[in-house]
XYZ file of C-alpha atoms in Angstrom:
591
model
C -156.972 -6.915 -164.409
C -155.215 -3.578 -164.601
C -157.037 -0.990 -166.775
C -155.276 2.311 -167.415
C -157.262 5.437 -166.489
C -156.920 7.862 -169.360
C -158.423 10.727 -167.368
C -155.447 10.933 -165.080
C -152.460 12.810 -166.452
C -148.924 11.311 -166.086
C -146.728 13.530 -164.000
C -143.353 11.523 -163.866
C -142.522 10.234 -167.308
C -138.990 8.879 -168.185
C -137.409 10.160 -171.269
C -137.410 7.310 -173.823
C -133.776 8.075 -174.657
C -132.598 7.494 -171.111
C -134.838 4.502 -170.682
C -133.348 2.875 -173.750
C -129.866 3.707 -172.547
C -130.520 2.115 -169.176
C -131.830 -1.049 -170.733
C -128.794 -1.265 -172.991
C -126.424 -0.673 -170.079
C -128.074 -3.315 -167.936
C -128.039 -5.838 -170.761
C -124.390 -5.185 -171.538
C -123.456 -5.604 -167.870
C -125.257 -8.913 -167.692
C -123.547 -10.132 -170.870
C -120.094 -9.086 -169.623
C -120.718 -10.802 -166.283
C -121.745 -13.961 -168.099
C -118.580 -13.896 -170.237
C -116.482 -13.207 -167.153
C -118.018 -16.122 -165.306
C -117.449 -18.347 -168.324
C -113.816 -17.231 -168.582
C -113.171 -17.760 -164.883
C -114.834 -21.191 -164.959
C -112.903 -22.226 -168.085
C -109.626 -20.908 -166.631
C -110.065 -22.797 -163.369
C -111.073 -25.934 -165.250
C -107.907 -25.725 -167.395
C -105.722 -25.371 -164.300
C -107.350 -28.404 -162.709
C -106.960 -30.382 -165.916
C -103.310 -29.402 -166.001
C -102.857 -30.643 -162.434
C -104.627 -33.909 -163.266
C -102.507 -34.387 -166.370
C -99.346 -34.369 -164.301
C -97.495 -37.669 -163.854
C -96.730 -36.653 -160.269
C -99.243 -36.667 -157.451
C -100.067 -33.362 -155.806
C -101.810 -32.604 -152.521
C -102.505 -29.165 -151.018
C -102.720 -28.858 -147.236
C -103.772 -26.012 -145.001
C -102.802 -26.460 -141.388
C -101.993 -30.097 -142.038
C -105.439 -30.810 -143.521
C -106.006 -31.807 -147.129
C -107.999 -29.272 -149.107
C -107.174 -30.363 -152.667
C -105.616 -33.356 -154.480
C -105.094 -34.237 -158.120
C -106.196 -37.494 -159.694
C -102.660 -38.934 -159.775
C -102.308 -38.595 -156.006
C -105.720 -40.215 -155.499
C -104.707 -43.103 -157.757
C -101.437 -43.649 -155.864
C -103.272 -43.727 -152.527
C -106.001 -46.047 -153.847
C -108.813 -43.639 -152.884
C -111.157 -41.175 -154.567
C -110.284 -37.451 -154.369
C -113.367 -36.740 -152.265
C -112.246 -39.345 -149.711
C -108.925 -37.570 -149.234
C -110.195 -34.026 -148.683
C -110.304 -33.266 -144.960
C -107.791 -35.933 -143.963
C -104.715 -35.118 -141.915
C -101.209 -35.344 -143.343
C -100.260 -38.175 -140.961
C -103.048 -40.237 -142.530
C -101.335 -39.975 -145.926
C -97.664 -40.651 -145.262
C -95.699 -43.145 -143.169
C -93.297 -40.881 -141.313
C -89.775 -41.646 -140.188
C -89.483 -41.691 -136.351
C -87.610 -38.395 -136.218
C -90.384 -36.651 -138.192
C -93.454 -38.020 -136.443
C -93.633 -35.057 -134.064
C -94.171 -32.700 -136.989
C -97.420 -32.440 -138.869
C -96.034 -30.745 -141.933
C -92.991 -30.963 -144.077
C -90.811 -27.926 -143.777
C -91.384 -25.259 -146.366
C -88.877 -25.425 -149.156
C -87.646 -28.839 -148.079
C -85.586 -30.689 -150.703
C -86.681 -33.918 -152.303
C -86.790 -36.881 -149.944
C -87.985 -40.457 -150.113
C -90.864 -41.797 -148.081
C -93.886 -44.049 -148.195
C -97.452 -43.203 -149.088
C -100.133 -45.104 -147.201
C -102.353 -47.068 -149.573
C -106.023 -47.801 -148.992
C -105.320 -51.557 -148.827
C -102.935 -51.059 -145.907
C -99.780 -51.297 -148.005
C -97.093 -48.732 -148.693
C -96.120 -47.054 -151.952
C -92.514 -45.805 -152.134
C -92.515 -42.183 -153.278
C -90.234 -39.198 -153.655
C -91.637 -36.062 -151.985
C -91.055 -32.367 -152.564
C -92.766 -29.636 -150.478
C -93.326 -25.989 -151.371
C -95.270 -23.176 -149.650
C -97.697 -21.285 -151.896
C -100.609 -18.887 -151.606
C -103.802 -20.713 -152.496
C -107.243 -19.107 -152.416
C -105.852 -16.202 -150.491
C -104.149 -18.227 -147.715
C -100.729 -19.789 -147.133
C -100.757 -23.518 -147.944
C -98.292 -26.358 -148.310
C -98.263 -28.238 -151.585
C -96.582 -31.649 -151.646
C -95.586 -33.278 -154.924
C -95.073 -37.036 -154.883
C -93.525 -39.277 -157.530
C -94.084 -43.032 -157.605
C -90.790 -44.907 -157.061
C -92.206 -48.437 -157.297
C -90.658 -49.211 -160.691
C -87.324 -47.693 -159.687
C -87.235 -49.593 -156.395
C -88.056 -52.842 -158.214
C -85.255 -52.139 -160.705
C -82.839 -51.357 -157.870
C -83.744 -54.598 -156.114
C -83.255 -56.502 -159.376
C -79.887 -54.864 -159.982
C -78.846 -55.515 -156.399
C -79.846 -59.166 -156.758
C -78.030 -59.555 -160.070
C -74.946 -57.926 -158.583
C -74.685 -60.777 -156.089
C -76.263 -63.684 -157.966
C -75.591 -65.648 -161.120
C -78.173 -64.730 -163.767
C -78.466 -68.284 -165.127
C -78.741 -70.376 -161.951
C -79.723 -67.693 -159.380
C -76.929 -68.967 -157.128
C -74.499 -66.584 -155.465
C -71.827 -65.282 -157.817
C -68.083 -65.035 -157.204
C -68.124 -61.644 -155.478
C -70.953 -62.715 -153.175
C -69.159 -66.003 -152.461
C -65.933 -64.194 -151.575
C -67.758 -61.845 -149.213
C -69.666 -64.676 -147.551
C -66.503 -66.761 -147.165
C -64.663 -63.893 -145.467
C -67.571 -63.255 -143.124
C -67.873 -66.945 -142.247
C -64.117 -67.228 -141.659
C -64.082 -64.192 -139.381
C -66.940 -65.655 -137.332
C -65.331 -69.117 -137.244
C -61.979 -67.770 -136.061
C -63.675 -65.556 -133.443
C -65.760 -68.407 -132.015
C -63.116 -71.084 -132.575
C -65.442 -72.986 -134.940
C -64.738 -74.986 -138.082
C -66.073 -74.548 -141.586
C -65.579 -76.262 -144.923
C -65.117 -75.004 -148.463
C -66.050 -77.340 -151.310
C -64.914 -76.627 -154.884
C -66.828 -78.488 -157.585
C -66.116 -78.927 -161.275
C -68.357 -80.706 -163.771
C -66.990 -83.687 -165.697
C -67.752 -83.953 -169.423
C -69.500 -80.576 -169.450
C -67.355 -79.044 -172.200
C -67.955 -82.008 -174.494
C -71.706 -81.909 -173.868
C -71.785 -78.137 -174.384
C -69.860 -78.402 -177.668
C -71.920 -81.291 -179.038
C -75.443 -80.324 -177.964
C -75.095 -76.548 -177.919
C -75.061 -73.773 -175.341
C -78.822 -73.939 -174.782
C -78.538 -77.516 -173.573
C -75.456 -76.551 -171.572
C -77.453 -73.844 -169.792
C -80.190 -76.367 -168.982
C -77.616 -78.698 -167.440
C -76.150 -75.886 -165.333
C -79.588 -75.038 -163.967
C -80.182 -78.700 -163.168
C -76.838 -78.878 -161.379
C -77.827 -75.821 -159.316
C -81.044 -77.593 -158.265
C -79.064 -80.690 -157.266
C -76.705 -78.623 -155.119
C -79.632 -76.839 -153.437
C -81.191 -80.188 -152.616
C -77.936 -81.528 -151.151
C -76.787 -78.484 -149.162
C -78.172 -77.230 -145.876
C -80.061 -73.999 -145.306
C -77.042 -72.312 -143.752
C -74.724 -73.299 -146.614
C -73.792 -70.802 -149.314
C -73.803 -72.208 -152.853
C -72.150 -70.229 -155.628
C -71.469 -70.549 -159.317
C -68.033 -69.056 -159.859
C -68.136 -69.184 -163.646
C -68.451 -71.716 -166.455
C -68.903 -75.137 -164.867
C -67.204 -74.199 -161.576
C -69.207 -74.187 -158.354
C -68.338 -73.741 -154.671
C -70.039 -74.233 -151.308
C -69.297 -72.691 -147.892
C -70.526 -75.015 -145.123
C -70.883 -73.535 -141.629
C -72.404 -74.532 -138.300
C -71.491 -78.215 -138.471
C -68.867 -80.578 -137.066
C -65.967 -80.942 -139.480
C -64.732 -82.840 -141.408
C -67.639 -85.258 -140.944
C -70.235 -82.761 -142.184
C -68.226 -81.952 -145.318
C -67.801 -85.654 -146.069
C -71.555 -86.229 -145.692
C -72.313 -83.247 -147.933
C -69.910 -84.481 -150.597
C -71.477 -87.953 -150.428
C -74.977 -86.466 -150.829
C -73.876 -84.477 -153.860
C -72.247 -87.493 -155.514
C -75.293 -89.641 -154.726
C -77.726 -87.131 -156.225
C -75.550 -86.754 -159.307
C -75.516 -90.521 -159.786
C -79.320 -90.565 -159.523
C -80.059 -87.490 -161.636
C -77.159 -87.727 -164.109
C -76.615 -91.254 -165.440
C -73.555 -90.773 -167.630
C -73.711 -94.385 -168.811
C -77.149 -94.013 -170.389
C -77.681 -90.305 -170.943
C -75.255 -88.717 -173.456
C -76.097 -85.278 -172.049
C -75.427 -86.201 -168.418
C -72.411 -84.816 -166.591
C -70.511 -85.866 -163.505
C -68.868 -83.871 -160.757
C -65.516 -83.831 -158.973
C -65.161 -82.246 -155.534
C -62.258 -80.768 -153.597
C -62.616 -80.002 -149.879
C -60.611 -77.833 -147.476
C -61.354 -77.395 -143.768
C -60.771 -74.330 -141.589
C -58.680 -73.960 -139.475
C -56.508 -76.954 -140.366
C -56.199 -76.135 -144.082
C -56.112 -72.355 -143.718
C -57.670 -69.414 -141.909
C -57.750 -66.907 -144.788
C -60.173 -66.908 -147.696
C -57.414 -67.071 -150.303
C -55.580 -69.979 -148.720
C -58.685 -71.983 -147.866
C -60.188 -71.629 -151.345
C -56.819 -72.288 -152.974
C -56.388 -75.497 -150.988
C -59.903 -76.641 -151.873
C -59.096 -75.968 -155.526
C -55.882 -77.965 -155.148
C -57.879 -80.884 -153.756
C -60.249 -80.565 -156.716
C -57.385 -80.909 -159.183
C -56.217 -84.020 -157.339
C -59.761 -85.428 -157.529
C -59.898 -84.900 -161.296
C -56.459 -86.443 -161.778
C -57.210 -89.426 -159.551
C -60.513 -90.215 -161.196
C -63.541 -88.180 -162.141
C -66.639 -88.380 -159.997
C -64.952 -88.465 -156.583
C -64.352 -86.149 -153.620
C -60.841 -85.424 -152.396
C -59.797 -83.718 -149.133
C -56.770 -81.454 -149.033
C -53.550 -82.595 -147.370
C -50.056 -81.142 -146.882
C -48.405 -83.476 -149.407
C -50.849 -82.314 -152.041
C -50.030 -78.706 -151.195
C -46.312 -79.265 -151.706
C -46.928 -80.919 -155.083
C -49.125 -78.062 -156.249
C -46.660 -75.408 -155.126
C -43.944 -77.206 -157.051
C -46.152 -77.404 -160.126
C -47.044 -73.727 -159.940
C -43.402 -72.772 -159.539
C -42.491 -74.840 -162.593
C -45.334 -73.225 -164.524
C -44.084 -69.758 -163.604
C -40.455 -70.568 -164.455
C -41.510 -72.126 -167.750
C -43.073 -68.873 -168.911
C -39.626 -67.266 -168.878
C -37.581 -70.240 -170.063
C -37.380 -69.093 -173.698
C -36.273 -65.545 -172.848
C -33.733 -66.845 -170.339
C -32.317 -69.276 -172.922
C -32.894 -72.305 -170.705
C -34.474 -74.401 -173.471
C -32.470 -76.289 -176.047
C -32.999 -79.010 -178.648
C -31.457 -82.421 -179.004
C -31.712 -84.433 -182.197
C -32.316 -88.167 -182.468
C -31.706 -89.882 -185.814
C -34.214 -91.952 -187.769
C -32.408 -94.883 -189.382
C -33.211 -97.016 -192.413
C -32.617 -100.608 -191.273
C -31.726 -101.790 -194.770
C -28.395 -99.964 -194.871
C -28.205 -98.301 -191.424
C -28.384 -94.890 -193.068
C -29.716 -91.848 -191.260
C -32.787 -90.601 -193.123
C -33.834 -87.774 -190.836
C -33.789 -86.331 -187.339
C -36.412 -85.643 -184.715
C -35.991 -82.448 -182.687
C -36.539 -83.145 -178.985
C -37.130 -80.321 -176.508
C -35.051 -80.118 -173.325
C -35.113 -77.715 -170.358
C -32.104 -77.034 -168.179
C -33.479 -75.340 -165.070
C -30.958 -73.247 -163.071
C -32.001 -74.880 -159.773
C -33.653 -78.167 -160.723
C -31.188 -79.169 -163.391
C -32.407 -81.072 -166.431
C -36.226 -81.278 -166.272
C -37.820 -84.128 -168.196
C -40.249 -83.278 -171.017
C -42.823 -85.656 -169.541
C -43.001 -83.274 -166.572
C -42.908 -79.805 -168.099
C -44.669 -80.260 -171.464
C -48.087 -81.136 -169.908
C -47.695 -78.112 -167.628
C -46.838 -75.930 -170.623
C -49.942 -77.175 -172.448
C -52.233 -76.501 -169.500
C -50.816 -73.034 -168.848
C -50.724 -72.014 -172.511
C -46.984 -71.315 -172.568
C -46.639 -74.139 -175.119
C -47.701 -71.589 -177.774
C -44.551 -69.527 -177.303
C -42.360 -72.564 -176.701
C -43.733 -74.444 -179.720
C -43.037 -71.537 -182.031
C -39.489 -71.268 -180.676
C -38.931 -75.009 -181.250
C -40.142 -74.777 -184.852
C -37.904 -71.835 -185.683
C -34.883 -73.329 -183.908
C -35.269 -76.704 -185.636
C -35.759 -75.158 -189.079
C -32.737 -72.875 -188.605
C -30.640 -75.884 -187.596
C -31.783 -78.020 -190.553
C -30.772 -75.297 -193.009
C -27.151 -75.750 -191.873
C -26.997 -79.485 -192.601
C -24.823 -80.685 -195.449
C -27.349 -83.360 -196.318
C -30.930 -82.152 -197.074
C -32.469 -84.478 -194.507
C -35.938 -83.817 -193.051
C -36.412 -82.606 -189.492
C -39.387 -83.734 -187.420
C -41.017 -81.426 -184.875
C -43.821 -82.313 -182.469
C -46.821 -79.979 -182.545
C -49.076 -79.798 -179.499
C -52.822 -80.052 -179.831
C -52.971 -76.663 -178.056
C -51.131 -75.101 -181.000
C -53.821 -76.373 -183.351
C -56.311 -74.218 -181.479
C -54.578 -71.191 -182.984
C -56.506 -69.938 -186.013
C -53.262 -68.633 -187.572
C -51.093 -71.742 -187.080
C -50.599 -72.159 -190.837
C -49.501 -68.536 -191.226
C -47.007 -68.897 -188.368
C -45.438 -72.040 -189.830
C -45.278 -70.516 -193.299
C -43.630 -67.409 -191.859
C -41.011 -69.504 -190.016
C -40.154 -71.402 -193.208
C -39.726 -68.118 -195.080
C -37.557 -66.570 -192.358
C -35.278 -69.594 -191.988
C -35.146 -70.506 -195.673
C -35.942 -74.197 -195.057
C -37.790 -75.967 -197.836
C -41.271 -77.043 -196.810
C -40.583 -80.634 -197.980
C -37.896 -80.959 -195.326
C -40.234 -80.174 -192.425
C -42.208 -83.002 -190.835
C -44.853 -82.111 -188.263
C -45.705 -84.878 -185.799
C -49.190 -84.790 -184.322
C -51.127 -87.194 -182.144
C -54.696 -88.212 -182.782
C -55.732 -86.183 -179.745
C -55.312 -83.099 -181.946
C -58.102 -84.436 -184.171
C -60.523 -84.794 -181.256
C -61.056 -81.040 -180.806
C -62.203 -78.761 -183.614
C -61.693 -81.636 -186.034
C -62.787 -79.721 -189.128
C -60.513 -76.751 -188.398
C -57.542 -79.017 -187.656
C -58.028 -81.012 -190.863
C -58.350 -77.785 -192.855
C -55.029 -76.563 -191.415
C -53.347 -79.910 -192.172
C -54.560 -79.802 -195.772
C -53.137 -76.295 -196.242
C -49.806 -77.356 -194.713
C -49.629 -80.432 -196.944
C -50.344 -78.319 -200.031
C -47.498 -76.068 -198.937
C -45.241 -79.136 -198.986
C -44.968 -79.863 -195.259
C -45.165 -83.564 -194.436
C -47.602 -84.705 -191.726
C -46.708 -87.611 -189.434
C -49.138 -89.388 -187.116
C -47.213 -89.877 -183.890
C -47.865 -92.508 -181.194
C -50.180 -94.449 -183.480
C -51.948 -97.249 -181.659
C -52.506 -95.356 -178.413
C -55.249 -93.036 -177.232
C -58.114 -92.525 -179.659
C -56.614 -94.290 -182.648
C -59.138 -94.625 -185.435
C -58.808 -95.957 -188.953
C -61.249 -93.262 -190.056
C -58.539 -90.675 -189.355
C -56.273 -92.375 -191.890
C -59.145 -92.393 -194.344
C -60.082 -88.761 -193.755
C -56.578 -87.357 -194.046
C -53.707 -88.836 -196.063
C -50.820 -88.787 -193.593
C -47.272 -89.114 -194.898
C -45.958 -91.419 -192.180
C -46.979 -93.469 -189.130
C -44.929 -93.757 -185.950
C -45.490 -96.721 -183.627
C -45.478 -95.722 -179.968
C -42.465 -96.857 -177.931
C -44.728 -98.476 -175.300
C -45.440 -101.312 -177.752
C -41.741 -101.673 -178.580
C -40.814 -101.981 -174.903
C -43.152 -104.991 -174.559
C -42.380 -106.458 -177.952
C -40.278 -109.492 -176.946
C -42.407 -110.483 -173.925
C -45.999 -109.543 -174.772
C -47.620 -111.337 -177.738
C -50.358 -108.682 -177.866
C -47.810 -105.893 -178.371
C -46.148 -107.954 -181.091
C -49.492 -108.448 -182.809
C -50.305 -104.727 -182.671
C -46.945 -103.792 -184.213
C -47.430 -106.402 -186.946
C -50.905 -105.020 -187.694
C -49.732 -101.377 -187.842
C -46.828 -102.233 -190.151
C -49.149 -104.208 -192.427
C -51.633 -101.316 -192.397
C -48.894 -98.891 -193.373
C -47.815 -101.119 -196.269
C -51.393 -101.438 -197.520
C -51.794 -97.643 -197.448
C -48.330 -97.109 -198.929
C -47.264 -95.212 -195.812
C -43.755 -95.414 -194.323
C -43.815 -96.747 -190.744
C -41.301 -95.776 -188.047
C -40.956 -97.841 -184.868
C -39.898 -95.748 -181.875
C -38.105 -96.842 -178.724
C -35.868 -99.566 -180.236
C -33.244 -100.278 -177.574
C -32.129 -103.879 -178.104
C -30.926 -105.948 -181.015
C -33.737 -108.422 -180.358
C -36.359 -105.700 -180.803
C -34.662 -104.538 -183.976
C -34.630 -108.009 -185.441
C -38.327 -108.594 -184.759
C -39.245 -105.259 -186.317
C -37.123 -105.942 -189.396
C -38.698 -109.380 -189.765
C -42.149 -107.758 -189.703
C -41.166 -105.499 -192.594
C -40.607 -102.147 -190.872
C -37.916 -100.145 -192.655
C -37.293 -97.220 -190.294
C -36.501 -97.284 -186.587
C -35.700 -94.741 -183.894
C -34.256 -95.407 -180.455
C -31.183 -95.707 -178.251
C -29.932 -98.672 -180.270
C -29.293 -96.552 -183.348
C -28.661 -93.206 -181.726
C -29.382 -91.325 -178.530
C -30.628 -87.724 -178.605
C -27.598 -85.494 -178.834
C -25.990 -82.403 -180.273
C -27.320 -80.640 -183.310
C -26.103 -82.454 -186.456
C -24.416 -79.266 -187.703
C -22.351 -79.075 -184.518
C -21.600 -82.798 -184.603
C -20.584 -82.620 -188.264
C -18.290 -79.671 -187.622
C -16.584 -81.476 -184.758
C -15.996 -84.594 -186.826
C -15.125 -82.638 -190.013
C -17.244 -85.106 -191.919
C -19.342 -84.260 -194.925
C -20.335 -87.855 -195.779
C -23.853 -89.212 -195.111
C -24.252 -90.373 -191.528
C -24.429 -94.108 -190.924
C -25.056 -95.992 -187.754
C -23.454 -99.308 -187.034
C -25.493 -102.213 -185.769
């Protein structure tokens, strides 16, 4: 216990003023130091939080050794920050061979791509950027890394989609073309053979239209699976578009290997797609071309395989057809005709002939049918049975059909007798949404009364877009145009068509007339059609009457109008014929 001695006098006594000042100064210093420490700690914490908030990883190295990392970098590497401190740079990144001798990225190096080593032994694709900074009083390298995983995945997806069909995951057309050229170059170099198979689905359009595009997509995916199962590992299978597929077969003896592949495809289709029982099943037709015999260039080989495919579809659906030279000549001829036909109207090579329709009761002409003819400068007179199907397939029938309508209407206006003119309308023309407007415009331009125009259509026109076709026919009939059902009794003849739409006339196909006097079945069909026409109060015209015997049978059955060589061959326009004969009396035809 300390007890002060009051008898001793104090010799060194601080002035209270200075003592108080010292205490105040010391306290203030301590407070300022505390605030300074708090500020420094808060400032450093904010900087670290800012670094951790970054979406990019950051690592600071001194002499190639890690001294600091942010949380994003630790996450990308799959480790904790404490586990990374002290590691060498080569333990973080997978270096390219030319950079493995260097421990550090060069200062100021531009952005480059690399791979970050992950804790699980994998690699993370990253973009790296290096800068030299002063950190804690010493020169350090700071590397920023950005995760490229999502971008690389997107690039791989885009690259895949660029060369594959999105629906079936088969190769697409561009990938098929590239693969075919590569395979051809290798085959020619090594004197090997390869095969190209072109495939087209049978009935697919009908199934797609009836059951919808979703079901059509399902069928296409199923077809892709069938082709994968049939083809070999070295074969390239591609979907070229729509229901068109192709296969490049390499590394096998030809043509035996191609024939076996085609047989496998047809067999699998017959097992997986039973068209007799399944209304959604489709078939397949195959065309095959072999290199080098059928061509050594991609264009020629594929073109010849496509030619063989067309032959397969024409011969009978569900078969495989190999290309041959005769087929090539036929296709070249067809393509040349198709090309020439596109310019036939402009070059004035088309013309019309007119065949009379005759009333058998008094042999009076009651109308004319306009028949299209083509005088080719090299081939001469080309039959309509040859060029009209080509025009329909190529689409040139649209231009030609419109020319025929305008030419026939202009001719009919010049007749002295107001007789009707009949014009055939292709089913392709009925696919035009503005067909009614075009016909109405032609009637207005030519000045022909609508009641004098008869449009002849076949029942095939009612098989596609039935509702739209019937709507167009109703509008035309309201306008005054008469509608004739041509070739009745052939194709998809149905009494429901007569019930659905009130036609103005029926025309019996000439194939029945040709067999009339020797085939009892043909006679019975004609009798039934004539009786049907009478019951529906429809005029009936029998086409193709060439003999007096045929005429007599038809008259006995009650048919009142006939058309054929017996009563008048197709010839000059009636206005030209009338001018040459200087006759203004109604035309009559002698028996």
